[in-house]
PDB file of N, CA and C in Angstrom:
ATOM      1  N   MET M   1      -1.135 -62.468 -51.615  1.00 65.00           N
ATOM      2  CA  MET M   1      -1.301 -63.097 -50.313  1.00 65.00           C
ATOM      3  C   MET M   1      -2.790 -63.321 -50.009  1.00 65.00           C
ATOM      4  N   ILE M   2      -3.635 -62.299 -50.235  1.00 71.00           N
ATOM      5  CA  ILE M   2      -5.064 -62.423 -49.960  1.00 71.00           C
ATOM      6  C   ILE M   2      -5.695 -63.413 -50.924  1.00 71.00           C
ATOM      7  N   ALA M   3      -5.308 -63.339 -52.213  1.00 73.00           N
ATOM      8  CA  ALA M   3      -5.851 -64.273 -53.202  1.00 73.00           C
ATOM      9  C   ALA M   3      -5.483 -65.698 -52.844  1.00 73.00           C
ATOM     10  N   ARG M   4      -4.281 -65.895 -52.343  1.00 77.00           N
ATOM     11  CA  ARG M   4      -3.830 -67.233 -51.938  1.00 77.00           C
ATOM     12  C   ARG M   4      -4.609 -67.729 -50.721  1.00 77.00           C
ATOM     13  N   ALA M   5      -4.889 -66.832 -49.780  1.00 68.00           N
ATOM     14  CA  ALA M   5      -5.637 -67.202 -48.583  1.00 68.00           C
ATOM     15  C   ALA M   5      -7.081 -67.552 -48.936  1.00 68.00           C
ATOM     16  N   LEU M   6      -7.658 -66.850 -49.933  1.00 70.00           N
ATOM     17  CA  LEU M   6      -9.045 -67.096 -50.317  1.00 70.00           C
ATOM     18  C   LEU M   6      -9.220 -68.384 -51.112  1.00 70.00           C
ATOM     19  N   GLN M   7      -8.129 -69.063 -51.418  1.00 82.00           N
ATOM     20  CA  GLN M   7      -8.232 -70.357 -52.085  1.00 82.00           C
ATOM     21  C   GLN M   7      -8.715 -71.431 -51.114  1.00 82.00           C
ATOM     22  N   LYS M   8      -8.627 -71.158 -49.837  1.00 85.00           N
ATOM     23  CA  LYS M   8      -9.092 -72.104 -48.824  1.00 85.00           C
ATOM     24  C   LYS M   8     -10.621 -71.992 -48.696  1.00 85.00           C
ATOM     25  N   VAL M   9     -11.291 -73.121 -48.811  1.00 88.00           N
ATOM     26  CA  VAL M   9     -12.759 -73.142 -48.788  1.00 88.00           C
ATOM     27  C   VAL M   9     -13.290 -72.615 -47.463  1.00 88.00           C
ATOM     28  N   TRP M  10     -12.722 -73.063 -46.359  1.00 89.00           N
ATOM     29  CA  TRP M  10     -13.243 -72.664 -45.052  1.00 89.00           C
ATOM     30  C   TRP M  10     -13.116 -71.162 -44.833  1.00 89.00           C
ATOM     31  N   LEU M  11     -12.071 -70.563 -45.415  1.00 89.00           N
ATOM     32  CA  LEU M  11     -11.891 -69.124 -45.260  1.00 89.00           C
ATOM     33  C   LEU M  11     -12.940 -68.350 -46.067  1.00 89.00           C
ATOM     34  N   ARG M  12     -13.241 -68.828 -47.272  1.00 90.00           N
ATOM     35  CA  ARG M  12     -14.296 -68.195 -48.070  1.00 90.00           C
ATOM     36  C   ARG M  12     -15.647 -68.341 -47.381  1.00 90.00           C
ATOM     37  N   GLN M  13     -15.909 -69.505 -46.794  1.00 92.00           N
ATOM     38  CA  GLN M  13     -17.171 -69.717 -46.092  1.00 92.00           C
ATOM     39  C   GLN M  13     -17.276 -68.810 -44.869  1.00 92.00           C
ATOM     40  N   LEU M  14     -16.179 -68.677 -44.139  1.00 93.00           N
ATOM     41  CA  LEU M  14     -16.166 -67.794 -42.972  1.00 93.00           C
ATOM     42  C   LEU M  14     -16.391 -66.349 -43.391  1.00 93.00           C
ATOM     43  N   LEU M  15     -15.751 -65.944 -44.477  1.00 93.00           N
ATOM     44  CA  LEU M  15     -15.922 -64.588 -44.974  1.00 93.00           C
ATOM     45  C   LEU M  15     -17.371 -64.342 -45.410  1.00 93.00           C
ATOM     46  N   ALA M  16     -17.970 -65.313 -46.087  1.00 95.00           N
ATOM     47  CA  ALA M  16     -19.368 -65.182 -46.503  1.00 95.00           C
ATOM     48  C   ALA M  16     -20.285 -65.073 -45.288  1.00 95.00           C
ATOM     49  N   LEU M  17     -20.018 -65.869 -44.255  1.00 96.00           N
ATOM     50  CA  LEU M  17     -20.814 -65.794 -43.028  1.00 96.00           C
ATOM     51  C   LEU M  17     -20.687 -64.425 -42.372  1.00 96.00           C
ATOM     52  N   LEU M  18     -19.473 -63.908 -42.302  1.00 97.00           N
ATOM     53  CA  LEU M  18     -19.259 -62.595 -41.686  1.00 97.00           C
ATOM     54  C   LEU M  18     -19.945 -61.483 -42.485  1.00 97.00           C
ATOM     55  N   VAL M  19     -19.888 -61.566 -43.816  1.00 97.00           N
ATOM     56  CA  VAL M  19     -20.562 -60.571 -44.658  1.00 97.00           C
ATOM     57  C   VAL M  19     -22.078 -60.654 -44.440  1.00 97.00           C
ATOM     58  N   PHE M  20     -22.611 -61.890 -44.381  1.00 97.00           N
ATOM     59  CA  PHE M  20     -24.040 -62.079 -44.145  1.00 97.00           C
ATOM     60  C   PHE M  20     -24.450 -61.486 -42.799  1.00 97.00           C
ATOM     61  N   LEU M  21     -23.692 -61.801 -41.739  1.00 97.00           N
ATOM     62  CA  LEU M  21     -24.023 -61.287 -40.404  1.00 97.00           C
ATOM     63  C   LEU M  21     -23.905 -59.763 -40.339  1.00 97.00           C
ATOM     64  N   ALA M  22     -22.886 -59.215 -40.990  1.00 97.00           N
ATOM     65  CA  ALA M  22     -22.717 -57.753 -41.000  1.00 97.00           C
ATOM     66  C   ALA M  22     -23.882 -57.093 -41.743  1.00 97.00           C
ATOM     67  N   GLY M  23     -24.298 -57.684 -42.850  1.00 97.00           N
ATOM     68  CA  GLY M  23     -25.439 -57.141 -43.585  1.00 97.00           C
ATOM     69  C   GLY M  23     -26.717 -57.214 -42.772  1.00 97.00           C
ATOM     70  N   TRP M  24     -26.923 -58.339 -42.108  1.00 96.00           N
ATOM     71  CA  TRP M  24     -28.096 -58.518 -41.257  1.00 96.00           C
ATOM     72  C   TRP M  24     -28.098 -57.481 -40.134  1.00 96.00           C
ATOM     73  N   GLU M  25     -26.940 -57.329 -39.486  1.00 96.00           N
ATOM     74  CA  GLU M  25     -26.817 -56.353 -38.396  1.00 96.00           C
ATOM     75  C   GLU M  25     -27.116 -54.941 -38.905  1.00 96.00           C
ATOM     76  N   GLY M  26     -26.543 -54.603 -40.050  1.00 96.00           N
ATOM     77  CA  GLY M  26     -26.743 -53.270 -40.607  1.00 96.00           C
ATOM     78  C   GLY M  26     -28.190 -53.009 -40.975  1.00 96.00           C
ATOM     79  N   LEU M  27     -28.829 -53.977 -41.636  1.00 96.00           N
ATOM     80  CA  LEU M  27     -30.232 -53.812 -42.018  1.00 96.00           C
ATOM     81  C   LEU M  27     -31.137 -53.721 -40.794  1.00 96.00           C
ATOM     82  N   ALA M  28     -30.822 -54.483 -39.762  1.00 95.00           N
ATOM     83  CA  ALA M  28     -31.639 -54.442 -38.543  1.00 95.00           C
ATOM     84  C   ALA M  28     -31.486 -53.102 -37.831  1.00 95.00           C
ATOM     85  N   ARG M  29     -30.257 -52.625 -37.749  1.00 93.00           N
ATOM     86  CA  ARG M  29     -30.030 -51.334 -37.077  1.00 93.00           C
ATOM     87  C   ARG M  29     -30.604 -50.161 -37.869  1.00 93.00           C
ATOM     88  N   ALA M  30     -30.642 -50.308 -39.193  1.00 95.00           N
ATOM     89  CA  ALA M  30     -31.188 -49.237 -40.035  1.00 95.00           C
ATOM     90  C   ALA M  30     -32.717 -49.229 -40.016  1.00 95.00           C
ATOM     91  N   GLY M  31     -33.324 -50.253 -39.402  1.00 93.00           N
ATOM     92  CA  GLY M  31     -34.774 -50.310 -39.318  1.00 93.00           C
ATOM     93  C   GLY M  31     -35.433 -50.955 -40.522  1.00 93.00           C
ATOM     94  N   VAL M  32     -34.634 -51.529 -41.413  1.00 95.00           N
ATOM     95  CA  VAL M  32     -35.195 -52.189 -42.595  1.00 95.00           C
ATOM     96  C   VAL M  32     -35.853 -53.508 -42.199  1.00 95.00           C
ATOM     97  N   LEU M  33     -35.246 -54.208 -41.264  1.00 94.00           N
ATOM     98  CA  LEU M  33     -35.787 -55.484 -40.783  1.00 94.00           C
ATOM     99  C   LEU M  33     -36.564 -55.259 -39.490  1.00 94.00           C
ATOM    100  N   ASP M  34     -37.704 -55.876 -39.383  1.00 93.00           N
ATOM    101  CA  ASP M  34     -38.514 -55.784 -38.176  1.00 93.00           C
ATOM    102  C   ASP M  34     -37.810 -56.553 -37.054  1.00 93.00           C
ATOM    103  N   PRO M  35     -37.470 -55.894 -35.946  1.00 90.00           N
ATOM    104  CA  PRO M  35     -36.737 -56.573 -34.869  1.00 90.00           C
ATOM    105  C   PRO M  35     -37.522 -57.706 -34.210  1.00 90.00           C
ATOM    106  N   PHE M  36     -38.844 -57.707 -34.378  1.00 92.00           N
ATOM    107  CA  PHE M  36     -39.636 -58.802 -33.820  1.00 92.00           C
ATOM    108  C   PHE M  36     -39.362 -60.099 -34.568  1.00 92.00           C
ATOM    109  N   TYR M  37     -39.189 -60.003 -35.898  1.00 93.00           N
ATOM    110  CA  TYR M  37     -38.979 -61.181 -36.726  1.00 93.00           C
ATOM    111  C   TYR M  37     -37.502 -61.467 -36.974  1.00 93.00           C
ATOM    112  N   ALA M  38     -36.682 -60.444 -37.057  1.00 93.00           N
ATOM    113  CA  ALA M  38     -35.257 -60.627 -37.343  1.00 93.00           C
ATOM    114  C   ALA M  38     -34.436 -59.638 -36.519  1.00 93.00           C
ATOM    115  N   PRO M  39     -34.273 -59.910 -35.222  1.00 95.00           N
ATOM    116  CA  PRO M  39     -33.460 -59.011 -34.404  1.00 95.00           C
ATOM    117  C   PRO M  39     -32.001 -59.074 -34.853  1.00 95.00           C
ATOM    118  N   PRO M  40     -31.238 -58.025 -34.582  1.00 96.00           N
ATOM    119  CA  PRO M  40     -29.838 -58.042 -35.003  1.00 96.00           C
ATOM    120  C   PRO M  40     -29.074 -59.174 -34.315  1.00 96.00           C
ATOM    121  N   PRO M  41     -28.073 -59.734 -34.996  1.00 96.00           N
ATOM    122  CA  PRO M  41     -27.295 -60.828 -34.403  1.00 96.00           C
ATOM    123  C   PRO M  41     -26.694 -60.458 -33.051  1.00 96.00           C
ATOM    124  N   SER M  42     -26.299 -59.199 -32.874  1.00 96.00           N
ATOM    125  CA  SER M  42     -25.712 -58.785 -31.596  1.00 96.00           C
ATOM    126  C   SER M  42     -26.725 -58.954 -30.463  1.00 96.00           C
ATOM    127  N   GLU M  43     -27.991 -58.673 -30.733  1.00 96.00           N
ATOM    128  CA  GLU M  43     -29.039 -58.840 -29.721  1.00 96.00           C
ATOM    129  C   GLU M  43     -29.275 -60.324 -29.426  1.00 96.00           C
ATOM    130  N   VAL M  44     -29.247 -61.138 -30.462  1.00 95.00           N
ATOM    131  CA  VAL M  44     -29.420 -62.586 -30.288  1.00 95.00           C
ATOM    132  C   VAL M  44     -28.312 -63.140 -29.401  1.00 95.00           C
ATOM    133  N   VAL M  45     -27.071 -62.748 -29.682  1.00 96.00           N
ATOM    134  CA  VAL M  45     -25.928 -63.223 -28.885  1.00 96.00           C
ATOM    135  C   VAL M  45     -26.036 -62.718 -27.451  1.00 96.00           C
ATOM    136  N   ARG M  46     -26.447 -61.456 -27.274  1.00 97.00           N
ATOM    137  CA  ARG M  46     -26.580 -60.886 -25.920  1.00 97.00           C
ATOM    138  C   ARG M  46     -27.604 -61.662 -25.104  1.00 97.00           C
ATOM    139  N   VAL M  47     -28.760 -61.934 -25.696  1.00 96.00           N
ATOM    140  CA  VAL M  47     -29.817 -62.659 -24.989  1.00 96.00           C
ATOM    141  C   VAL M  47     -29.383 -64.107 -24.730  1.00 96.00           C
ATOM    142  N   LEU M  48     -28.760 -64.725 -25.720  1.00 95.00           N
ATOM    143  CA  LEU M  48     -28.291 -66.104 -25.554  1.00 95.00           C
ATOM    144  C   LEU M  48     -27.274 -66.205 -24.425  1.00 95.00           C
ATOM    145  N   PHE M  49     -26.342 -65.286 -24.401  1.00 96.00           N
ATOM    146  CA  PHE M  49     -25.360 -65.272 -23.314  1.00 96.00           C
ATOM    147  C   PHE M  49     -26.054 -65.050 -21.973  1.00 96.00           C
ATOM    148  N   GLY M  50     -27.032 -64.154 -21.943  1.00 96.00           N
ATOM    149  CA  GLY M  50     -27.746 -63.847 -20.701  1.00 96.00           C
ATOM    150  C   GLY M  50     -28.499 -65.043 -20.140  1.00 96.00           C
ATOM    151  N   VAL M  51     -29.205 -65.789 -20.990  1.00 96.00           N
ATOM    152  CA  VAL M  51     -29.991 -66.916 -20.480  1.00 96.00           C
ATOM    153  C   VAL M  51     -29.092 -68.062 -20.015  1.00 96.00           C
ATOM    154  N   PHE M  52     -27.908 -68.198 -20.624  1.00 95.00           N
ATOM    155  CA  PHE M  52     -26.973 -69.206 -20.133  1.00 95.00           C
ATOM    156  C   PHE M  52     -26.299 -68.733 -18.850  1.00 95.00           C
ATOM    157  N   ALA M  53     -25.984 -67.448 -18.778  1.00 95.00           N
ATOM    158  CA  ALA M  53     -25.297 -66.905 -17.601  1.00 95.00           C
ATOM    159  C   ALA M  53     -26.178 -66.957 -16.357  1.00 95.00           C
ATOM    160  N   ASP M  54     -27.468 -66.622 -16.504  1.00 96.00           N
ATOM    161  CA  ASP M  54     -28.327 -66.639 -15.313  1.00 96.00           C
ATOM    162  C   ASP M  54     -28.985 -68.001 -15.079  1.00 96.00           C
ATOM    163  N   GLY M  55     -28.770 -68.937 -15.988  1.00 94.00           N
ATOM    164  CA  GLY M  55     -29.263 -70.298 -15.789  1.00 94.00           C
ATOM    165  C   GLY M  55     -30.719 -70.516 -16.151  1.00 94.00           C
ATOM    166  N   SER M  56     -31.381 -69.512 -16.706  1.00 95.00           N
ATOM    167  CA  SER M  56     -32.800 -69.675 -16.995  1.00 95.00           C
ATOM    168  C   SER M  56     -33.059 -70.576 -18.208  1.00 95.00           C
ATOM    169  N   ILE M  57     -32.037 -70.920 -18.967  1.00 96.00           N
ATOM    170  CA  ILE M  57     -32.219 -71.766 -20.146  1.00 96.00           C
ATOM    171  C   ILE M  57     -32.336 -73.243 -19.770  1.00 96.00           C
ATOM    172  N   TRP M  58     -31.739 -73.649 -18.661  1.00 96.00           N
ATOM    173  CA  TRP M  58     -31.650 -75.077 -18.332  1.00 96.00           C
ATOM    174  C   TRP M  58     -32.994 -75.770 -18.170  1.00 96.00           C
ATOM    175  N   PRO M  59     -33.988 -75.185 -17.504  1.00 96.00           N
ATOM    176  CA  PRO M  59     -35.293 -75.866 -17.440  1.00 96.00           C
ATOM    177  C   PRO M  59     -35.917 -76.063 -18.819  1.00 96.00           C
ATOM    178  N   HIS M  60     -35.713 -75.100 -19.710  1.00 96.00           N
ATOM    179  CA  HIS M  60     -36.266 -75.205 -21.060  1.00 96.00           C
ATOM    180  C   HIS M  60     -35.551 -76.297 -21.856  1.00 96.00           C
ATOM    181  N   LEU M  61     -34.229 -76.352 -21.728  1.00 96.00           N
ATOM    182  CA  LEU M  61     -33.478 -77.408 -22.401  1.00 96.00           C
ATOM    183  C   LEU M  61     -33.859 -78.783 -21.855  1.00 96.00           C
ATOM    184  N   GLN M  62     -34.063 -78.861 -20.545  1.00 97.00           N
ATOM    185  CA  GLN M  62     -34.460 -80.126 -19.933  1.00 97.00           C
ATOM    186  C   GLN M  62     -35.838 -80.562 -20.439  1.00 97.00           C
ATOM    187  N   ALA M  63     -36.772 -79.628 -20.538  1.00 97.00           N
ATOM    188  CA  ALA M  63     -38.119 -79.957 -21.032  1.00 97.00           C
ATOM    189  C   ALA M  63     -38.065 -80.403 -22.491  1.00 97.00           C
ATOM    190  N   THR M  64     -37.262 -79.732 -23.299  1.00 96.00           N
ATOM    191  CA  THR M  64     -37.127 -80.103 -24.711  1.00 96.00           C
ATOM    192  C   THR M  64     -36.508 -81.484 -24.851  1.00 96.00           C
ATOM    193  N   PHE M  65     -35.456 -81.740 -24.078  1.00 97.00           N
ATOM    194  CA  PHE M  65     -34.801 -83.043 -24.138  1.00 97.00           C
ATOM    195  C   PHE M  65     -35.739 -84.146 -23.663  1.00 97.00           C
ATOM    196  N   ALA M  66     -36.480 -83.881 -22.596  1.00 98.00           N
ATOM    197  CA  ALA M  66     -37.410 -84.889 -22.078  1.00 98.00           C
ATOM    198  C   ALA M  66     -38.502 -85.195 -23.100  1.00 98.00           C
ATOM    199  N   ALA M  67     -39.045 -84.163 -23.748  1.00 97.00           N
ATOM    200  CA  ALA M  67     -40.080 -84.383 -24.759  1.00 97.00           C
ATOM    201  C   ALA M  67     -39.531 -85.156 -25.954  1.00 97.00           C
ATOM    202  N   ALA M  68     -38.323 -84.823 -26.383  1.00 94.00           N
ATOM    203  CA  ALA M  68     -37.708 -85.533 -27.512  1.00 94.00           C
ATOM    204  C   ALA M  68     -37.430 -86.991 -27.143  1.00 94.00           C
ATOM    205  N   LEU M  69     -36.944 -87.218 -25.947  1.00 97.00           N
ATOM    206  CA  LEU M  69     -36.659 -88.585 -25.504  1.00 97.00           C
ATOM    207  C   LEU M  69     -37.949 -89.389 -25.372  1.00 97.00           C
ATOM    208  N   PHE M  70     -38.984 -88.775 -24.823  1.00 97.00           N
ATOM    209  CA  PHE M  70     -40.275 -89.453 -24.706  1.00 97.00           C
ATOM    210  C   PHE M  70     -40.816 -89.805 -26.089  1.00 97.00           C
ATOM    211  N   GLY M  71     -40.740 -88.879 -27.032  1.00 95.00           N
ATOM    212  CA  GLY M  71     -41.198 -89.133 -28.392  1.00 95.00           C
ATOM    213  C   GLY M  71     -40.423 -90.249 -29.064  1.00 95.00           C
ATOM    214  N   LEU M  72     -39.119 -90.273 -28.844  1.00 95.00           N
ATOM    215  CA  LEU M  72     -38.286 -91.332 -29.405  1.00 95.00           C
ATOM    216  C   LEU M  72     -38.677 -92.689 -28.824  1.00 95.00           C
ATOM    217  N   LEU M  73     -38.804 -92.758 -27.517  1.00 98.00           N
ATOM    218  CA  LEU M  73     -39.161 -94.027 -26.878  1.00 98.00           C
ATOM    219  C   LEU M  73     -40.554 -94.493 -27.295  1.00 98.00           C
ATOM    220  N   LEU M  74     -41.496 -93.573 -27.366  1.00 97.00           N
ATOM    221  CA  LEU M  74     -42.848 -93.926 -27.796  1.00 97.00           C
ATOM    222  C   LEU M  74     -42.841 -94.420 -29.244  1.00 97.00           C
ATOM    223  N   GLY M  75     -42.094 -93.744 -30.104  1.00 94.00           N
ATOM    224  CA  GLY M  75     -41.988 -94.167 -31.497  1.00 94.00           C
ATOM    225  C   GLY M  75     -41.342 -95.532 -31.640  1.00 94.00           C
ATOM    226  N   LEU M  76     -40.295 -95.779 -30.857  1.00 97.00           N
ATOM    227  CA  LEU M  76     -39.649 -97.091 -30.886  1.00 97.00           C
ATOM    228  C   LEU M  76     -40.600 -98.188 -30.416  1.00 97.00           C
ATOM    229  N   LEU M  77     -41.325 -97.925 -29.352  1.00 98.00           N
ATOM    230  CA  LEU M  77     -42.260 -98.904 -28.813  1.00 98.00           C
ATOM    231  C   LEU M  77     -43.380 -99.201 -29.810  1.00 98.00           C
ATOM    232  N   LEU M  78     -44.012 -98.149 -30.325  1.00 96.00           N
ATOM    233  CA  LEU M  78     -45.098 -98.346 -31.286  1.00 96.00           C
ATOM    234  C   LEU M  78     -44.587 -99.014 -32.570  1.00 96.00           C
ATOM    235  N   GLY M  79     -43.404 -98.591 -33.026  1.00 94.00           N
ATOM    236  CA  GLY M  79     -42.823 -99.204 -34.215  1.00 94.00           C
ATOM    237  C   GLY M  79     -42.546-100.680 -34.021  1.00 94.00           C
ATOM    238  N   ALA M  80     -42.006-101.034 -32.848  1.00 97.00           N
ATOM    239  CA  ALA M  80     -41.728-102.447 -32.566  1.00 97.00           C
ATOM    240  C   ALA M  80     -43.023-103.255 -32.514  1.00 97.00           C
ATOM    241  N   LEU M  81     -44.063-102.693 -31.911  1.00 96.00           N
ATOM    242  CA  LEU M  81     -45.349-103.395 -31.843  1.00 96.00           C
ATOM    243  C   LEU M  81     -45.948-103.610 -33.232  1.00 96.00           C
ATOM    244  N   VAL M  82     -45.853-102.595 -34.079  1.00 94.00           N
ATOM    245  CA  VAL M  82     -46.385-102.718 -35.436  1.00 94.00           C
ATOM    246  C   VAL M  82     -45.588-103.752 -36.229  1.00 94.00           C
ATOM    247  N   VAL M  83     -44.288-103.758 -36.062  1.00 93.00           N
ATOM    248  CA  VAL M  83     -43.444-104.740 -36.769  1.00 93.00           C
ATOM    249  C   VAL M  83     -43.782-106.152 -36.325  1.00 93.00           C
ATOM    250  N   VAL M  84     -43.912-106.362 -35.026  1.00 97.00           N
ATOM    251  CA  VAL M  84     -44.250-107.701 -34.511  1.00 97.00           C
ATOM    252  C   VAL M  84     -45.632-108.109 -35.014  1.00 97.00           C
ATOM    253  N   ALA M  85     -46.590-107.174 -34.957  1.00 96.00           N
ATOM    254  CA  ALA M  85     -47.940-107.487 -35.442  1.00 96.00           C
ATOM    255  C   ALA M  85     -47.910-107.806 -36.933  1.00 96.00           C
ATOM    256  N   GLY M  86     -47.127-107.064 -37.704  1.00 94.00           N
ATOM    257  CA  GLY M  86     -47.026-107.323 -39.137  1.00 94.00           C
ATOM    258  C   GLY M  86     -46.353-108.640 -39.448  1.00 94.00           C
ATOM    259  N   ALA M  87     -45.419-109.038 -38.606  1.00 95.00           N
ATOM    260  CA  ALA M  87     -44.712-110.302 -38.829  1.00 95.00           C
ATOM    261  C   ALA M  87     -45.574-111.502 -38.432  1.00 95.00           C
ATOM    262  N   LEU M  88     -46.442-111.326 -37.456  1.00 96.00           N
ATOM    263  CA  LEU M  88     -47.222-112.459 -36.951  1.00 96.00           C
ATOM    264  C   LEU M  88     -48.614-112.575 -37.562  1.00 96.00           C
ATOM    265  N   VAL M  89     -49.196-111.462 -37.996  1.00 96.00           N
ATOM    266  CA  VAL M  89     -50.560-111.475 -38.518  1.00 96.00           C
ATOM    267  C   VAL M  89     -50.522-111.069 -39.998  1.00 96.00           C
ATOM    268  N   PRO M  90     -50.793-111.993 -40.912  1.00 94.00           N
ATOM    269  CA  PRO M  90     -50.721-111.684 -42.346  1.00 94.00           C
ATOM    270  C   PRO M  90     -51.631-110.529 -42.772  1.00 94.00           C
ATOM    271  N   LEU M  91     -52.800-110.395 -42.168  1.00 95.00           N
ATOM    272  CA  LEU M  91     -53.700-109.299 -42.516  1.00 95.00           C
ATOM    273  C   LEU M  91     -53.052-107.946 -42.198  1.00 95.00           C
ATOM    274  N   VAL M  92     -52.396-107.835 -41.064  1.00 94.00           N
ATOM    275  CA  VAL M  92     -51.721-106.582 -40.692  1.00 94.00           C
ATOM    276  C   VAL M  92     -50.606-106.290 -41.686  1.00 94.00           C
ATOM    277  N   ALA M  93     -49.839-107.308 -42.057  1.00 94.00           N
ATOM    278  CA  ALA M  93     -48.772-107.126 -43.044  1.00 94.00           C
ATOM    279  C   ALA M  93     -49.339-106.652 -44.372  1.00 94.00           C
ATOM    280  N   GLU M  94     -50.465-107.222 -44.762  1.00 95.00           N
ATOM    281  CA  GLU M  94     -51.131-106.846 -46.006  1.00 95.00           C
ATOM    282  C   GLU M  94     -51.569-105.381 -45.987  1.00 95.00           C
ATOM    283  N   LEU M  95     -52.084-104.942 -44.844  1.00 95.00           N
ATOM    284  CA  LEU M  95     -52.544-103.560 -44.708  1.00 95.00           C
ATOM    285  C   LEU M  95     -51.372-102.571 -44.629  1.00 95.00           C
ATOM    286  N   LEU M  96     -50.275-103.006 -44.032  1.00 93.00           N
ATOM    287  CA  LEU M  96     -49.124-102.115 -43.851  1.00 93.00           C
ATOM    288  C   LEU M  96     -48.269-101.988 -45.111  1.00 93.00           C
ATOM    289  N   GLU M  97     -48.335-102.972 -46.004  1.00 94.00           N
ATOM    290  CA  GLU M  97     -47.441-102.974 -47.156  1.00 94.00           C
ATOM    291  C   GLU M  97     -47.553-101.713 -48.014  1.00 94.00           C
ATOM    292  N   PRO M  98     -48.751-101.250 -48.408  1.00 94.00           N
ATOM    293  CA  PRO M  98     -48.803-100.018 -49.219  1.00 94.00           C
ATOM    294  C   PRO M  98     -48.273 -98.794 -48.473  1.00 94.00           C
ATOM    295  N   VAL M  99     -48.520 -98.739 -47.174  1.00 91.00           N
ATOM    296  CA  VAL M  99     -48.030 -97.609 -46.380  1.00 91.00           C
ATOM    297  C   VAL M  99     -46.506 -97.624 -46.333  1.00 91.00           C
ATOM    298  N   MET M 100     -45.930 -98.799 -46.150  1.00 90.00           N
ATOM    299  CA  MET M 100     -44.473 -98.915 -46.095  1.00 90.00           C
ATOM    300  C   MET M 100     -43.840 -98.579 -47.443  1.00 90.00           C
ATOM    301  N   ILE M 101     -44.473 -98.997 -48.529  1.00 93.00           N
ATOM    302  CA  ILE M 101     -43.969 -98.669 -49.866  1.00 93.00           C
ATOM    303  C   ILE M 101     -44.001 -97.155 -50.075  1.00 93.00           C
ATOM    304  N   LEU M 102     -45.094 -96.527 -49.662  1.00 90.00           N
ATOM    305  CA  LEU M 102     -45.213 -95.071 -49.787  1.00 90.00           C
ATOM    306  C   LEU M 102     -44.153 -94.360 -48.952  1.00 90.00           C
ATOM    307  N   LEU M 103     -44.010 -94.775 -47.700  1.00 85.00           N
ATOM    308  CA  LEU M 103     -43.030 -94.131 -46.818  1.00 85.00           C
ATOM    309  C   LEU M 103     -41.604 -94.365 -47.285  1.00 85.00           C
ATOM    310  N   ASN M 104     -41.350 -95.501 -47.899  1.00 88.00           N
ATOM    311  CA  ASN M 104     -40.010 -95.813 -48.392  1.00 88.00           C
ATOM    312  C   ASN M 104     -39.635 -94.926 -49.566  1.00 88.00           C
ATOM    313  N   ALA M 105     -40.628 -94.415 -50.293  1.00 89.00           N
ATOM    314  CA  ALA M 105     -40.363 -93.562 -51.445  1.00 89.00           C
ATOM    315  C   ALA M 105     -40.055 -92.120 -51.045  1.00 89.00           C
ATOM    316  N   ILE M 106     -40.349 -91.760 -49.800  1.00 88.00           N
ATOM    317  CA  ILE M 106     -40.128 -90.391 -49.330  1.00 88.00           C
ATOM    318  C   ILE M 106     -38.712 -90.289 -48.767  1.00 88.00           C
ATOM    319  N   PRO M 107     -37.928 -89.289 -49.203  1.00 87.00           N
ATOM    320  CA  PRO M 107     -36.574 -89.129 -48.649  1.00 87.00           C
ATOM    321  C   PRO M 107     -36.620 -88.897 -47.139  1.00 87.00           C
ATOM    322  N   ARG M 108     -35.690 -89.481 -46.427  1.00 82.00           N
ATOM    323  CA  ARG M 108     -35.650 -89.394 -44.956  1.00 82.00           C
ATOM    324  C   ARG M 108     -35.525 -87.960 -44.462  1.00 82.00           C
ATOM    325  N   VAL M 109     -34.832 -87.145 -45.244  1.00 85.00           N
ATOM    326  CA  VAL M 109     -34.627 -85.743 -44.847  1.00 85.00           C
ATOM    327  C   VAL M 109     -35.958 -85.008 -44.721  1.00 85.00           C
ATOM    328  N   ILE M 110     -36.911 -85.363 -45.564  1.00 85.00           N
ATOM    329  CA  ILE M 110     -38.220 -84.718 -45.519  1.00 85.00           C
ATOM    330  C   ILE M 110     -39.004 -85.162 -44.289  1.00 85.00           C
ATOM    331  N   LEU M 111     -38.786 -86.395 -43.837  1.00 76.00           N
ATOM    332  CA  LEU M 111     -39.513 -86.906 -42.670  1.00 76.00           C
ATOM    333  C   LEU M 111     -38.979 -86.361 -41.359  1.00 76.00           C
ATOM    334  N   ALA M 112     -37.730 -85.902 -41.338  1.00 75.00           N
ATOM    335  CA  ALA M 112     -37.102 -85.454 -40.093  1.00 75.00           C
ATOM    336  C   ALA M 112     -37.900 -84.382 -39.368  1.00 75.00           C
ATOM    337  N   PRO M 113     -38.385 -83.323 -40.026  1.00 76.00           N
ATOM    338  CA  PRO M 113     -39.131 -82.298 -39.294  1.00 76.00           C
ATOM    339  C   PRO M 113     -40.451 -82.805 -38.709  1.00 76.00           C
ATOM    340  N   LEU M 114     -40.995 -83.857 -39.302  1.00 71.00           N
ATOM    341  CA  LEU M 114     -42.271 -84.376 -38.801  1.00 71.00           C
ATOM    342  C   LEU M 114     -42.091 -85.026 -37.455  1.00 71.00           C
TER     343      LEU M 114
END
């Protein structure tokens, strides 16, 4: 029965996650992990629940969302201006071509954190 249940991928993944979290919790409680850098998962959940329960997380989420939205809009605006300039002015297109070739060679996943 257990072997049959473990044939399901999601169940094996869930089991691996639970083993990882239990190991992390155990190492943190035993003092092997520095709580400043890796607090136990139970503490993380407690604090996360607390900041949502008392509402202190919302201003921080709003600031993060506003900064991300501002960055997106600024990037779209600057990108559109550069594209228009490159399409209308041959010198700008000439200067941008090597940069675009270089950026095109970089996987998008690597650019995401930037």
